[in-house]
Amino acid sequence: MNRETLVNALLILGLLAAPFAADAMGEPFYVTLATRIAILALAATGLNIALGLGGLVSFGHAAFFGIGGYAAGILATHAFNAEPLLFGLPGTNQMVSIWLAAVAAAGMAALLIGLISLRTSGVYFIMITLAFAQMIYYFAISWPAYGGEDGLSIYVRNAFPGTNTMRPMSFFLIAAGLLLAGLAFFALLRNSRFGAALQAGRQNEIRLAAVGIAPFRIRLVAFVLSAMMTGVAGALFADLNRFVSPSMLSWHMSGELIVLIILGGVGRLAGPLAGAIVYVLFEFALGGVTEHWQLFLGLVLLCVVLFARGGVVGLLAGRARHG
Amino acid sequence: MSLPLFIEQILNGLQFGVMLFLMAAGLTLIFGVMGLINLAHGSLFMVGAFACAAVAAATGSFWLGLAASLAAAAMAGAVIEILVIRRLYERDHLDQVLATFALILIFSEGTRWVFGSFPLYLDIPPLLTGAASLPGGGQYPVYRLAVIAVGIAVALGLYVLIGRTRLGMRIRAGESDREMIGALGVDIGTLYTLVFALGAALAGLAGAMVGALQSVQVGMGEPVLILAFVVIVIGGIGSIKGALLGSILVGLTETLGRFLLPHLFALILPASEAAGMGAALASMLIYILMALILAFRPRGLFAAST
């Protein structure tokens, strides 16, 4: 077992063990904190497919996160009020259906955004993904049907068969299960032929084209898959807070997702998880001391970018190996 | 809908576009010369607005505040260039995005720490209060006309600076070949700091002028920053001409869209729905415009030939 595998295993075990300990000590708040970590890690793992493997610096993944969130919020609201949604279809409060809807909605949006954005590269790509996310953000703010600027409350957390999701521990296990599935998907994808082509496109686009693989299609598929995973995380996040608002779509959210990956380690399997752990604990620890914690977050981030490249996983497990 | 109202909306669009140009010019200059994507440009806008509001409140003079905003933004720009930005030129865009994102967090929280969360207000200077009459019988605030004039003056000034002066020649040379201009004995480090400070000062100027039209608060630079990104993407990154054209285009589209779309929808929908639908679509209009332009010209209207 090499060092990275060990670090990954320890991070995952740590995330899984901590809530059990907190639950046993009667501290449900920490269970919620761990749930937040798991959900943010899932969202960032989605982004890691595009950013880490494909080198596509999407500065608009909040769009997919928020779309997932709004999918959950809108379906739950319609189910709660017993109003039909579109074409007489009812809403739903079943998490599994909501996840599927979130995946479909985020995937559709990513397909449209990707078709235009992926024609560009470099700085243009960064700014265009940002601009599209802003477009959806402003749409959510000015569209009054689902709360507009005030957001949308989910009165009862959505249901999952065989469990009471209002128990913090149950909801944590659901989120952690999805995170593990997401990580497994990321690992499979990275080691597949598709993943190899995607990473080759990041390293040298011309060579990839020279062996007969068009980078555009590979990237588009990766972008859509990436958005789908972030969309599911968004649906979970909405359920965690039982609230959706345009802030889930804001560009700060996009920045935060990138920050998670950088803090943890770009393109590394457990990078987003490590980043989410550091970020949420940092927010929690400093947020209790000073309301200006973001100032210190900025300073830490600046130091990480300038001096400590490779993030937490890079620090613990050394440079990435190319096997 | 009458003619004066329409003219007023066009002037509003121009004023907004001119303000965007001040932001976009700095961004596009910094990208063109140094190859750097600077998210913290919106923070410099905010610094300008706060400096103007604070100095104007202390001295009672808007003009001193305006001078202070230029100085403060240029200084803040020079300081972050020397401390942080300088290390980012050789890095990839991801690092630049993150480091400047970190700078936004630092600037925003720092400003909140110093000035508190409550917005400040800045009065329009007495010289520019009042309204001018428009052809067709409308009235239009003199201050907004002055903003348009300042924007046009800055555009002309930049044109002369870049096209006709020694400094401009060096800036253009730095754009096309940074090694060569270094080898010819130009101190490229100082040149970069200068360009960055110039861009920052323009952002600060925009912030101060807008500060008198809306409240001065933390985070005020971010919506403008993102619109300025849209502008330079439309115009072609690195092109000042593109930035000017893009700004006017975005300013007019945004303002006229907000004004006209609800009226248009009112023709086919009941009034309450039309207002909501019009507002929602208007807020997306410039992004749709950007998508359309990029679908045909992926590098913008006036892409630099790199």
XYZ file of C-alpha atoms in Angstrom:
629
model
C 0.000 0.000 0.000
C 1.564 3.305 -0.977
C 1.429 6.429 1.095
C -1.377 8.108 -0.800
C -3.683 5.113 -0.369
C -2.920 5.165 3.361
C -3.633 8.894 3.613
C -6.880 8.466 1.673
C -7.995 5.608 3.896
C -7.180 7.549 7.046
C -9.083 10.627 5.847
C -12.169 8.577 4.976
C -12.034 6.583 8.210
C -11.580 9.789 10.172
C -14.646 11.351 8.546
C -16.700 8.206 9.219
C -15.513 7.715 12.793
C -15.812 11.289 14.055
C -19.644 11.518 13.961
C -20.013 8.197 15.760
C -17.799 9.486 18.538
C -19.693 12.793 18.614
C -23.034 10.984 18.618
C -21.908 8.763 21.487
C -20.889 11.848 23.470
C -24.256 13.457 22.778
C -22.928 16.260 20.532
C -25.204 16.157 17.477
C -23.795 19.482 16.270
C -20.539 17.819 15.304
C -22.465 15.220 13.325
C -23.971 18.054 11.309
C -20.507 19.534 10.850
C -19.272 16.191 9.484
C -22.306 16.037 7.186
C -21.397 19.466 5.845
C -17.854 18.237 5.225
C -19.106 15.161 3.365
C -21.455 17.200 1.164
C -18.906 19.884 0.302
C -16.352 17.140 -0.393
C -18.801 15.486 -2.790
C -19.414 18.781 -4.595
C -15.689 19.423 -4.880
C -15.024 15.843 -6.021
C -17.400 16.557 -8.869
C -15.449 19.679 -9.742
C -12.224 17.694 -9.394
C -13.235 15.634 -12.443
C -13.274 18.750 -14.618
C -10.559 20.732 -12.858
C -8.194 18.085 -11.555
C -8.354 15.507 -14.318
C -9.351 17.626 -17.288
C -7.585 20.861 -16.355
C -10.838 22.735 -17.012
C -10.840 25.584 -14.505
C -14.580 25.974 -14.158
C -15.344 29.064 -12.103
C -19.059 28.405 -12.380
C -19.693 25.147 -10.604
C -21.901 26.921 -8.095
C -24.442 26.920 -10.923
C -24.687 23.133 -10.798
C -24.547 23.069 -7.020
C -27.404 25.546 -6.885
C -29.393 23.824 -9.617
C -29.202 20.616 -7.585
C -30.303 22.555 -4.540
C -33.212 24.172 -6.341
C -34.220 20.792 -7.795
C -34.578 19.523 -4.233
C -36.317 22.682 -3.048
C -38.768 22.929 -5.933
C -39.731 19.230 -5.935
C -40.165 19.237 -2.174
C -42.287 22.403 -2.250
C -44.587 20.964 -4.882
C -44.922 17.728 -2.922
C -45.579 19.677 0.286
C -48.286 21.844 -1.293
C -49.574 18.931 -3.386
C -49.360 21.081 -6.519
C -48.480 19.443 -9.812
C -45.156 20.569 -11.293
C -44.853 20.441 -15.080
C -47.227 18.610 -17.411
C -49.195 17.363 -14.419
C -46.203 15.560 -12.912
C -46.272 15.717 -9.118
C -43.441 16.927 -6.872
C -41.702 14.435 -4.661
C -40.155 14.222 -1.234
C -38.186 11.047 -1.950
C -34.471 11.780 -1.887
C -33.643 9.225 -4.551
C -36.026 10.779 -7.082
C -34.744 14.218 -6.130
C -31.153 13.146 -6.719
C -32.091 11.839 -10.145
C -33.814 15.121 -10.937
C -30.776 17.062 -9.676
C -28.456 14.951 -11.836
C -30.659 15.453 -14.884
C -31.054 19.207 -14.371
C -27.378 19.838 -13.628
C -26.360 17.617 -16.540
C -28.624 19.462 -18.971
C -27.338 22.830 -17.825
C -23.740 21.613 -18.083
C -24.340 20.304 -21.577
C -25.600 23.692 -22.756
C -22.947 25.690 -20.900
C -20.216 23.267 -21.924
C -21.168 23.361 -25.603
C -20.415 27.076 -25.675
C -17.709 27.399 -23.007
C -15.552 24.505 -24.167
C -15.040 26.177 -27.505
C -12.749 28.501 -25.597
C -9.850 27.780 -23.282
C -7.649 29.345 -20.647
C -8.809 32.627 -19.189
C -11.792 32.781 -21.529
C -13.065 29.496 -20.144
C -12.710 30.710 -16.563
C -14.616 33.896 -17.255
C -17.320 32.313 -19.371
C -18.159 29.651 -16.835
C -18.249 32.420 -14.242
C -20.541 34.497 -16.414
C -22.969 31.640 -17.049
C -23.152 30.912 -13.335
C -23.904 34.592 -12.726
C -26.632 34.451 -15.327
C -28.342 31.639 -13.446
C -27.735 33.453 -10.167
C -29.462 36.612 -11.368
C -32.233 34.549 -12.882
C -32.834 32.892 -9.498
C -32.857 36.295 -7.803
C -35.296 37.934 -10.168
C -37.630 34.973 -10.775
C -40.288 35.398 -8.115
C -42.028 32.008 -8.375
C -39.638 30.171 -6.051
C -38.780 32.767 -3.462
C -36.504 34.958 -5.559
C -33.900 36.649 -3.430
C -35.369 35.281 -0.196
C -34.822 31.659 -1.112
C -37.030 28.673 -0.563
C -37.532 26.730 2.654
C -37.938 22.960 2.734
C -40.261 22.430 5.664
C -39.595 18.736 6.228
C -36.320 17.116 5.223
C -36.937 14.794 2.290
C -37.364 11.087 2.942
C -35.119 8.121 2.331
C -36.654 4.613 2.506
C -36.124 2.798 5.788
C -34.724 5.644 7.852
C -35.635 8.867 9.616
C -33.602 11.552 7.840
C -34.260 14.111 10.567
C -31.856 12.160 12.809
C -28.464 13.798 12.211
C -26.705 10.434 12.190
C -28.969 8.936 9.515
C -28.572 11.930 7.284
C -24.815 11.864 7.789
C -24.693 8.233 6.699
C -26.672 9.032 3.562
C -24.315 11.891 2.712
C -21.223 9.833 3.529
C -22.543 6.929 1.432
C -22.956 9.249 -1.541
C -19.503 10.719 -0.960
C -17.956 7.236 -0.988
C -19.844 6.414 -4.164
C -18.619 9.669 -5.660
C -15.023 8.950 -4.691
C -15.285 5.434 -6.118
C -16.664 6.880 -9.346
C -13.814 9.388 -9.474
C -11.217 6.626 -8.957
C -12.785 4.403 -11.618
C -13.029 7.276 -14.050
C -9.429 8.324 -13.466
C -8.120 4.846 -14.209
C -10.346 4.225 -17.214
C -9.444 4.786 -20.867
C -11.706 7.801 -20.782
C -9.832 9.190 -17.790
C -6.516 8.632 -19.510
C -7.722 10.571 -22.539
C -9.074 13.350 -20.330
C -5.788 13.705 -18.477
C -3.840 13.532 -21.710
C -5.964 16.414 -22.963
C -4.907 18.442 -19.954
C -1.226 17.669 -20.470
C -1.008 18.013 -24.208
C -4.007 18.692 -26.344
C -2.173 18.456 -29.648
C -0.790 14.991 -28.943
C -4.219 13.799 -27.906
C -5.639 15.040 -31.184
C -2.716 13.421 -33.010
C -3.651 9.952 -31.732
C -7.128 10.469 -33.115
C -9.131 11.537 -30.084
C -11.057 14.802 -30.312
C -10.498 16.672 -27.013
C -13.791 18.572 -27.248
C -16.104 15.586 -26.824
C -14.034 14.075 -24.031
C -14.079 17.388 -22.189
C -17.778 17.907 -22.732
C -18.578 14.495 -21.248
C -16.234 15.138 -18.326
C -17.788 18.572 -17.750
C -21.286 17.093 -17.709
C -20.313 14.230 -15.358
C -18.589 16.730 -13.127
C -21.675 18.930 -13.000
C -23.934 15.969 -12.251
C -21.946 15.012 -9.171
C -21.887 18.598 -7.947
C -25.641 18.742 -8.587
C -26.327 15.779 -6.306
C -24.210 17.427 -3.637
C -26.315 20.568 -4.072
C -29.517 18.583 -3.478
C -28.015 17.145 -0.288
C -26.863 20.581 0.810
C -30.389 21.912 0.397
C -31.665 19.059 2.519
C -28.985 19.661 5.135
C -29.987 23.307 5.596
C -33.614 22.665 4.626
C -33.238 25.895 2.713
C -32.206 26.923 -0.790
C -31.258 30.438 -1.715
C -29.473 32.157 -4.575
C -26.340 32.257 -2.409
C -25.821 28.610 -3.377
C -25.445 29.889 -6.933
C -23.197 32.817 -6.131
C -19.666 33.075 -7.409
C -18.330 32.885 -3.872
C -19.609 29.318 -3.848
C -17.745 28.576 -7.085
C -14.615 30.058 -5.558
C -15.104 28.031 -2.397
C -15.320 24.784 -4.354
C -12.047 25.565 -6.114
C -10.511 26.527 -2.778
C -11.459 23.138 -1.333
C -9.631 21.388 -4.146
C -6.545 23.572 -3.876
C -6.368 23.221 -0.111
C -6.635 19.447 -0.461
C -4.638 18.777 -3.603
C -5.598 19.165 -7.277
C -6.509 15.960 -9.092
C -5.938 13.813 -6.005
C -8.633 11.339 -5.045
C -8.998 12.540 -1.459
C -7.995 16.125 -2.216
C -11.523 17.562 -2.013
C -12.227 15.622 1.182
C -9.028 16.834 2.831
C -9.798 20.351 1.641
C -13.361 20.220 2.966
C -12.163 18.960 6.356
C -9.600 21.734 6.654
C -12.004 24.401 5.368
C -14.996 23.515 7.552
C -12.902 23.017 10.681
C -11.082 26.275 9.994
C -14.383 28.103 9.539
C -15.738 26.534 12.708
C -12.648 27.180 14.837
C -12.014 30.754 13.703
C -15.664 31.643 13.224
C -16.064 31.159 16.966
C -13.181 33.534 17.731
C -13.694 36.374 15.300
C -16.418 37.355 12.866
C -13.674 38.385 10.471
C -12.486 34.808 9.940
C -12.600 35.223 6.172
C -9.689 37.645 6.417
C -7.564 34.894 7.928
C -8.913 32.376 5.451
C -7.731 34.723 2.713
C -4.263 34.968 4.252
C -3.975 31.188 4.648
C -5.193 30.637 1.108
C -2.728 33.163 -0.228
C 0.128 31.385 1.553
C -1.022 27.986 0.277
C -1.151 29.238 -3.305
C 2.157 31.088 -3.121
C 4.259 28.721 -1.050
C 2.656 25.328 -0.417
C 1.574 23.865 -3.692
C 0.056 20.394 -3.642
C -2.286 20.986 -0.713
C -2.854 18.733 2.291
C -2.675 15.468 0.368
C 0.509 16.625 -1.337
C 1.960 17.466 2.064
C 1.059 14.117 3.613
C 1.537 11.779 0.682
C 4.144 13.485 -1.474
C 3.831 14.252 -5.160
C 1.271 12.482 -7.268
C 2.553 9.281 -8.850
C 1.840 8.452 -12.399
C 1.185 4.737 -12.393
C -43.250 55.305 -23.724
C -42.139 58.781 -24.719
C -39.057 60.038 -26.470
C -37.517 61.829 -23.439
C -37.833 58.659 -21.384
C -36.155 56.700 -24.106
C -33.300 59.206 -24.377
C -32.914 59.108 -20.624
C -32.586 55.332 -20.693
C -29.998 55.515 -23.456
C -28.013 57.999 -21.396
C -28.295 55.711 -18.368
C -26.964 52.879 -20.484
C -24.085 55.036 -21.692
C -23.248 56.112 -18.158
C -23.255 52.496 -16.981
C -21.171 51.460 -19.971
C -18.617 54.193 -19.353
C -18.282 53.108 -15.744
C -17.780 49.519 -16.882
C -15.151 50.744 -19.296
C -13.079 52.216 -16.479
C -13.044 48.779 -14.835
C -12.636 46.786 -18.012
C -9.795 48.964 -19.336
C -7.664 48.184 -16.285
C -8.506 44.491 -16.377
C -7.775 44.119 -20.034
C -4.562 46.152 -19.787
C -3.317 43.979 -16.932
C -4.227 40.837 -18.793
C -2.787 42.009 -22.064
C 0.536 43.167 -20.645
C 1.128 40.747 -17.780
C -1.082 37.820 -18.770
C -2.719 37.987 -15.360
C -6.371 37.462 -14.487
C -7.097 39.763 -11.569
C -10.252 39.045 -9.576
C -9.198 41.592 -6.964
C -9.918 44.407 -9.417
C -13.379 44.744 -7.868
C -11.730 45.262 -4.492
C -9.766 48.190 -5.911
C -13.082 49.644 -7.104
C -14.335 49.293 -3.537
C -11.148 50.841 -2.116
C -11.661 53.859 -4.361
C -15.266 54.288 -3.245
C -14.426 53.969 0.448
C -11.457 56.324 0.195
C -13.621 58.912 -1.535
C -16.471 58.558 0.961
C -14.166 58.689 3.998
C -12.140 61.685 2.807
C -15.231 63.525 1.576
C -16.885 62.991 4.952
C -13.794 64.210 6.819
C -13.035 67.267 4.685
C -16.424 68.004 3.197
C -14.987 68.137 -0.290
C -15.940 65.609 -2.951
C -12.963 66.680 -5.068
C -10.445 65.876 -2.337
C -12.228 62.560 -1.967
C -11.910 61.915 -5.670
C -8.181 62.625 -5.541
C -7.891 60.383 -2.485
C -9.698 57.582 -4.269
C -7.234 57.702 -7.164
C -4.276 57.784 -4.807
C -5.598 55.059 -2.492
C -6.510 52.670 -5.287
C -3.236 53.219 -7.132
C -1.329 52.720 -3.904
C -3.273 49.582 -2.958
C -2.656 48.309 -6.487
C 1.075 48.962 -6.309
C 1.352 47.342 -2.877
C -0.448 44.131 -3.845
C 1.490 43.998 -7.094
C 4.796 44.123 -5.240
C 3.774 41.798 -2.409
C 1.653 39.208 -4.187
C 0.846 39.653 -7.853
C 4.477 39.743 -8.939
C 4.882 36.117 -7.880
C 1.937 35.039 -10.008
C 3.001 36.084 -13.508
C 4.743 32.791 -14.187
C 2.003 30.693 -12.607
C -0.990 29.154 -14.339
C -4.388 30.825 -14.366
C -5.733 28.600 -11.615
C -3.160 29.930 -9.150
C -3.884 33.486 -10.252
C -7.597 33.023 -9.752
C -7.089 31.604 -6.281
C -4.551 34.106 -5.072
C -6.636 37.041 -6.245
C -9.751 35.384 -4.784
C -7.856 35.280 -1.494
C -7.097 38.991 -1.931
C -10.830 39.686 -2.297
C -11.519 37.939 0.998
C -8.749 39.945 2.666
C -9.865 43.282 1.199
C -13.557 42.718 1.914
C -13.114 41.569 5.494
C -10.422 44.171 6.112
C -12.717 46.948 4.909
C -15.575 45.580 6.993
C -13.256 45.547 9.976
C -12.272 49.192 9.514
C -15.563 50.722 8.349
C -18.145 48.316 9.775
C -20.979 46.650 7.905
C -23.119 49.737 7.440
C -22.995 51.413 4.053
C -21.496 54.896 3.736
C -23.063 57.621 1.649
C -21.403 60.072 -0.616
C -23.056 63.293 -1.751
C -22.911 64.581 -5.276
C -20.672 67.689 -5.330
C -22.660 70.968 -5.378
C -21.132 71.930 -8.715
C -22.747 68.929 -10.402
C -26.145 68.777 -8.703
C -29.238 69.644 -10.607
C -30.514 68.516 -13.941
C -29.968 69.438 -17.530
C -32.879 69.529 -19.910
C -32.955 67.055 -22.754
C -34.297 67.529 -26.249
C -37.973 66.589 -26.165
C -38.512 68.119 -22.733
C -36.936 65.614 -20.336
C -34.555 66.284 -17.461
C -31.297 64.460 -16.816
C -28.942 64.706 -13.803
C -25.826 66.728 -14.559
C -23.726 64.374 -12.450
C -24.460 61.420 -14.704
C -23.599 63.487 -17.749
C -20.316 64.368 -16.044
C -19.612 60.674 -15.477
C -20.107 60.036 -19.185
C -17.769 62.935 -19.999
C -15.093 61.638 -17.629
C -15.348 58.186 -19.187
C -14.923 59.587 -22.687
C -11.991 61.698 -21.506
C -10.330 58.655 -19.942
C -10.841 56.635 -23.113
C -9.198 59.405 -25.156
C -6.424 59.742 -22.579
C -5.717 56.021 -22.693
C -5.688 56.115 -26.468
C -3.074 58.871 -26.429
C -1.107 57.261 -23.605
C -0.893 53.856 -25.243
C -0.589 54.977 -28.828
C 1.436 58.166 -28.607
C 3.762 58.217 -25.585
C 7.004 56.513 -24.649
C 5.365 54.718 -21.723
C 2.638 53.467 -24.031
C 5.246 52.226 -26.450
C 6.860 50.245 -23.657
C 3.504 48.875 -22.556
C 2.795 47.684 -26.079
C 6.282 46.244 -26.338
C 5.770 44.420 -23.039
C 2.576 43.010 -24.470
C 4.230 41.502 -27.509
C 7.609 40.387 -26.150
C 8.559 40.716 -22.535
C 12.033 39.178 -22.843
C 13.036 41.473 -25.648
C 11.954 44.654 -23.913
C 13.843 43.504 -20.802
C 16.923 42.900 -22.912
C 16.630 46.430 -24.329
C 17.158 47.813 -20.861
C 13.627 48.617 -19.747
C 13.009 47.731 -16.118
C 10.143 45.355 -16.698
C 9.353 44.992 -12.964
C 8.720 48.718 -12.559
C 6.757 48.818 -15.792
C 4.462 46.067 -14.540
C 3.940 47.801 -11.212
C 3.126 51.001 -13.070
C 0.602 49.319 -15.362
C -1.027 47.598 -12.418
C -1.254 50.857 -10.468
C -2.727 52.599 -13.516
C -5.397 49.922 -13.850
C -6.074 50.158 -10.124
C -6.429 53.942 -10.285
C -9.010 53.636 -13.069
C -10.952 51.134 -10.964
C -10.708 53.489 -7.978
C -11.984 56.389 -10.078
C -14.945 54.302 -11.199
C -15.648 53.340 -7.593
C -15.577 56.938 -6.390
C -17.878 58.157 -9.155
C -20.354 55.342 -8.625
C -20.165 55.871 -4.874
C -22.138 59.088 -5.279
C -24.894 57.279 -7.166
C -25.370 54.316 -4.862
C -24.338 53.370 -1.334
C -20.703 52.618 -0.593
C -20.503 49.163 0.906
C -18.373 46.035 1.150
C -18.839 43.776 -1.842
C -19.976 46.616 -4.143
C -17.154 45.812 -6.559
C -18.071 42.226 -7.268
C -21.108 42.602 -9.545
C -19.207 45.257 -11.485
C -16.154 43.022 -11.698
C -18.138 40.203 -13.224
C -19.782 42.522 -15.733
C -16.332 43.864 -16.583
C -15.250 40.283 -17.257
C -18.194 39.874 -19.596
C -17.146 43.098 -21.295
C -13.574 42.053 -21.917
C -14.613 38.583 -23.024
C -16.965 40.163 -25.550
C -14.420 42.736 -26.627
C -11.468 40.380 -26.797
C -9.072 40.103 -23.869
C -6.180 42.529 -24.110
C -7.874 45.004 -26.434
C -8.696 48.485 -25.122
C -10.800 49.191 -28.188
C -12.708 45.973 -27.514
C -13.181 47.000 -23.896
C -14.681 50.349 -24.951
C -17.029 48.826 -27.484
C -17.931 45.937 -25.193
C -18.674 48.304 -22.299
C -21.037 50.452 -24.306
C -22.711 47.358 -25.739
C -23.160 45.747 -22.320
C -24.217 49.014 -20.662
C -26.884 49.716 -23.280
C -28.111 46.112 -23.447
C -28.430 45.862 -19.687
C -30.214 49.193 -19.217
C -32.469 49.040 -22.248
C -33.278 45.379 -21.579
C -34.451 46.167 -18.070
C -36.492 49.060 -19.404
C -37.952 47.533 -22.554
C -38.476 43.836 -21.816
C -41.247 44.254 -19.221
C -43.014 46.562 -21.703
C -42.607 43.969 -24.442
C -43.926 41.145 -22.301
C -46.830 43.327 -21.248
C -48.075 43.128 -24.817
C -48.646 39.379 -24.564
C -48.941 38.639 -20.848
C -50.930 39.960 -17.873
C -49.105 42.847 -16.160
C -47.974 41.031 -12.998
C -46.441 38.130 -14.880
C -44.933 40.426 -17.488
C -42.989 42.374 -14.870
C -41.504 39.225 -13.322
C -40.770 37.569 -16.632
C -39.295 40.745 -18.086
C -37.056 41.326 -15.089
C -35.862 37.712 -15.065
C -35.051 37.714 -18.752
C -33.468 41.178 -18.602
C -31.068 40.002 -15.917
C -29.918 37.239 -18.270
C -29.770 39.342 -21.397
C -26.103 40.352 -21.382
C -25.026 36.780 -20.751
C -27.119 35.634 -23.674
C -25.469 38.384 -25.728
C -22.068 37.112 -24.612
C -22.950 33.518 -25.482
C -24.123 34.585 -28.931
C -20.987 36.585 -29.647
C -18.749 33.775 -28.431
C -20.604 31.184 -30.442
C -19.465 33.040 -33.567
C -16.212 34.597 -32.359
C -14.752 32.485 -29.547
C -11.983 35.017 -28.889
C -14.168 38.093 -28.774
C -14.778 40.922 -31.194
C -11.283 42.442 -31.192
C -9.045 39.590 -30.085
C -5.375 40.444 -29.717
C -3.485 38.442 -32.306
C -1.662 36.166 -29.867
